[in-house]
XYZ file of C-alpha atoms in Angstrom:
212
model
C -1.011 18.642 16.903
C 1.496 19.175 13.755
C 1.174 22.465 13.580
C 1.822 23.409 17.190
C 4.395 20.587 16.613
C 6.623 23.009 14.088
C 5.462 26.240 15.328
C 7.837 25.165 18.657
C 10.282 23.693 16.126
C 10.546 27.023 14.318
C 10.812 29.123 17.398
C 7.380 29.673 18.260
C 4.991 29.753 21.194
C 5.853 25.977 22.417
C 2.255 24.282 22.218
C 3.062 20.277 22.197
C 5.776 18.700 23.859
C 8.550 17.248 21.529
C 8.654 13.882 24.379
C 5.182 13.155 22.507
C 6.441 12.347 19.537
C 7.784 9.006 19.826
C 4.728 7.164 21.409
C 2.765 9.034 18.978
C 3.823 7.579 16.381
C 4.784 4.289 17.715
C 2.314 2.130 16.023
C 2.490 3.785 12.882
C 3.952 2.384 10.143
C 6.371 5.364 9.134
C 9.687 4.271 7.403
C 12.056 6.867 6.539
C 10.409 6.880 2.990
C 7.175 8.240 4.406
C 9.472 11.082 7.056
C 10.856 12.035 3.167
C 8.162 12.890 1.318
C 6.628 14.616 3.894
C 9.957 16.879 4.246
C 9.878 17.439 0.281
C 6.624 18.647 0.718
C 7.322 20.445 3.245
C 10.018 22.264 1.534
C 8.114 22.682 -2.149
C 5.974 24.703 0.105
C 9.008 26.708 1.802
C 10.268 27.627 -1.678
C 6.708 28.338 -3.505
C 5.940 30.646 -0.038
C 9.841 32.819 -0.946
C 11.790 31.326 1.741
C 15.663 31.708 0.377
C 18.054 29.441 0.234
C 20.188 29.180 3.196
C 17.019 29.168 5.402
C 15.406 26.370 3.767
C 18.495 24.235 4.611
C 18.467 25.557 8.292
C 14.237 24.265 7.641
C 15.740 21.115 6.761
C 18.170 20.180 9.378
C 15.309 21.220 11.821
C 12.496 18.608 10.452
C 15.040 16.185 10.663
C 15.598 16.283 14.368
C 12.530 14.823 14.740
C 12.729 11.324 12.497
C 14.227 9.260 14.557
C 11.555 10.198 17.150
C 8.676 9.387 14.302
C 10.296 6.845 12.658
C 12.267 4.559 15.517
C 8.448 3.153 16.743
C 7.748 1.733 12.725
C 11.921 0.470 12.828
C 11.869 -1.491 16.166
C 8.031 -3.107 15.655
C 9.498 -4.167 12.372
C 12.428 -5.789 13.484
C 10.902 -7.607 16.256
C 8.634 -9.430 13.645
C 11.331 -10.467 11.225
C 13.164 -11.712 14.875
C 9.876 -14.051 15.724
C 9.650 -15.224 11.833
C 12.546 -15.890 11.493
C 12.456 -18.049 14.284
C 9.260 -19.559 14.845
C 8.428 -20.197 11.319
C 5.825 -18.509 9.178
C 3.988 -22.028 9.634
C 2.865 -20.515 13.542
C 1.742 -17.111 11.647
C -1.065 -19.196 9.760
C -2.486 -21.015 12.398
C -2.161 -17.730 14.680
C -4.109 -15.812 12.119
C -7.029 -18.580 12.279
C -5.903 -20.967 9.402
C -7.761 -21.342 6.290
C -11.257 -19.476 7.334
C -9.428 -16.889 9.117
C -7.027 -15.855 5.857
C -9.606 -16.396 3.645
C -11.681 -14.031 5.828
C -8.951 -11.857 5.780
C -8.409 -11.142 2.068
C -12.406 -10.916 2.282
C -11.932 -8.044 4.389
C -9.370 -6.746 2.689
C -11.179 -6.091 -0.508
C -14.183 -5.133 1.135
C -11.664 -1.976 2.402
C -10.165 -1.554 -1.097
C -13.781 -1.159 -2.906
C -14.033 1.886 -0.469
C -10.552 3.423 -0.633
C -11.039 6.518 -3.101
C -7.219 5.892 -3.456
C -6.913 2.911 -4.956
C -10.822 1.527 -5.685
C -10.254 2.254 -9.303
C -7.755 -0.490 -9.438
C -10.318 -3.305 -8.234
C -13.264 -2.989 -10.146
C -14.374 -4.746 -13.368
C -15.191 -8.292 -14.617
C -11.670 -9.426 -13.582
C -11.954 -8.723 -9.709
C -13.500 -11.972 -8.840
C -10.531 -14.142 -10.306
C -7.841 -11.486 -8.992
C -9.506 -12.064 -5.394
C -9.030 -15.587 -5.776
C -5.793 -15.612 -6.754
C -4.619 -13.014 -4.650
C -6.427 -15.467 -1.745
C -4.242 -17.997 -3.000
C -0.990 -15.735 -3.208
C -2.247 -15.184 0.685
C -2.324 -18.601 1.435
C 1.020 -19.637 0.238
C 3.084 -16.934 1.422
C 1.941 -16.976 4.716
C 2.699 -20.431 5.187
C -0.633 -22.408 4.699
C -1.809 -25.040 2.726
C -2.086 -23.571 -1.249
C -0.784 -23.285 -4.471
C -0.619 -19.858 -6.538
C -0.702 -20.724 -10.334
C -0.878 -17.139 -10.938
C 1.442 -14.859 -13.310
C 4.871 -13.394 -11.816
C 3.925 -10.269 -9.636
C 6.163 -8.133 -12.170
C 4.165 -9.727 -15.116
C 0.623 -9.195 -13.308
C 1.282 -5.584 -12.296
C 2.792 -4.092 -15.230
C 0.209 -2.752 -16.785
C -0.798 -0.977 -13.989
C 0.307 2.445 -13.489
C 0.808 1.951 -9.067
C 3.801 3.893 -7.184
C 4.799 3.129 -3.721
C 2.077 5.286 -2.684
C -0.977 2.600 -3.771
C 1.757 -0.102 -2.239
C 1.328 2.012 0.926
C -2.982 1.896 0.794
C -2.843 -1.314 0.071
C -0.425 -2.273 2.912
C -2.957 0.260 4.918
C -5.620 -1.815 3.892
C -4.240 -5.649 4.552
C -3.294 -4.354 8.379
C -7.003 -2.700 8.869
C -8.739 -6.152 7.785
C -6.190 -8.284 9.603
C -7.366 -5.537 12.663
C -10.830 -5.852 11.732
C -10.709 -10.046 11.538
C -9.654 -10.497 14.939
C -5.936 -10.995 14.720
C -3.501 -9.293 17.528
C -1.282 -6.539 16.712
C 2.470 -8.172 17.242
C 0.656 -10.951 14.363
C -0.250 -7.924 11.829
C 3.229 -6.683 12.239
C 4.603 -10.158 11.480
C 2.463 -10.533 8.728
C 3.647 -6.677 7.114
C 7.379 -7.823 7.404
C 6.253 -10.722 5.034
C 4.508 -8.870 2.626
C 6.936 -5.742 2.462
C 9.491 -7.376 0.522
C 6.492 -8.079 -2.413
C 6.956 -4.618 -3.131
C 10.049 -4.512 -5.171
C 8.317 -6.842 -7.586
C 4.718 -5.755 -7.584
C 6.583 -2.118 -8.454
C 9.124 -3.694 -10.817
C 8.043 -1.920 -13.980
C 7.459 1.443 -12.377
C 10.845 1.578 -10.624
C 12.440 1.066 -14.165
C 10.434 3.545 -15.515
C 11.976 6.536 -13.147
């Protein structure tokens, strides 16, 4: 599909209807960050192929024409979820996830997913994994409005010695969304949890950002 779209976008045979971009990406959590990463990779590959600088600028213009269609779905869904959480409160979200049993089941499934995801599984190995999982469970219950108190180290301190980036955080978020769906959470509840967890990115990756 991507090849078909790119072919038409750059003047080749029209094999993909551009009107399908928005509905095709609506339920994907593609942000401007992800779009920029893909664009940069595309431009780097083009440069390695010998494409000259003026043409690279044209390539960037063409790619940016599809930005809104690809990212709007995520933007709209996340804004609606933020408003829902602000209006109804986090407590209702905790109940919709199934209360204590539901959140614990979600964390259990999350760790199953993380354990087989080769992109991040090496972060979730070792003797301390069970203890970390218990802390994550308490953190999730508290964060989502449940009756638990997280007493672990700050997110900055606990992740300072781990070599993680935005890529790894995205992987974690993808697995969290999958875990919620697997235990029966509704699509809008998954989005609402996503907007609750996303702001913790800057804390989890604080050390990484300082190193840049």
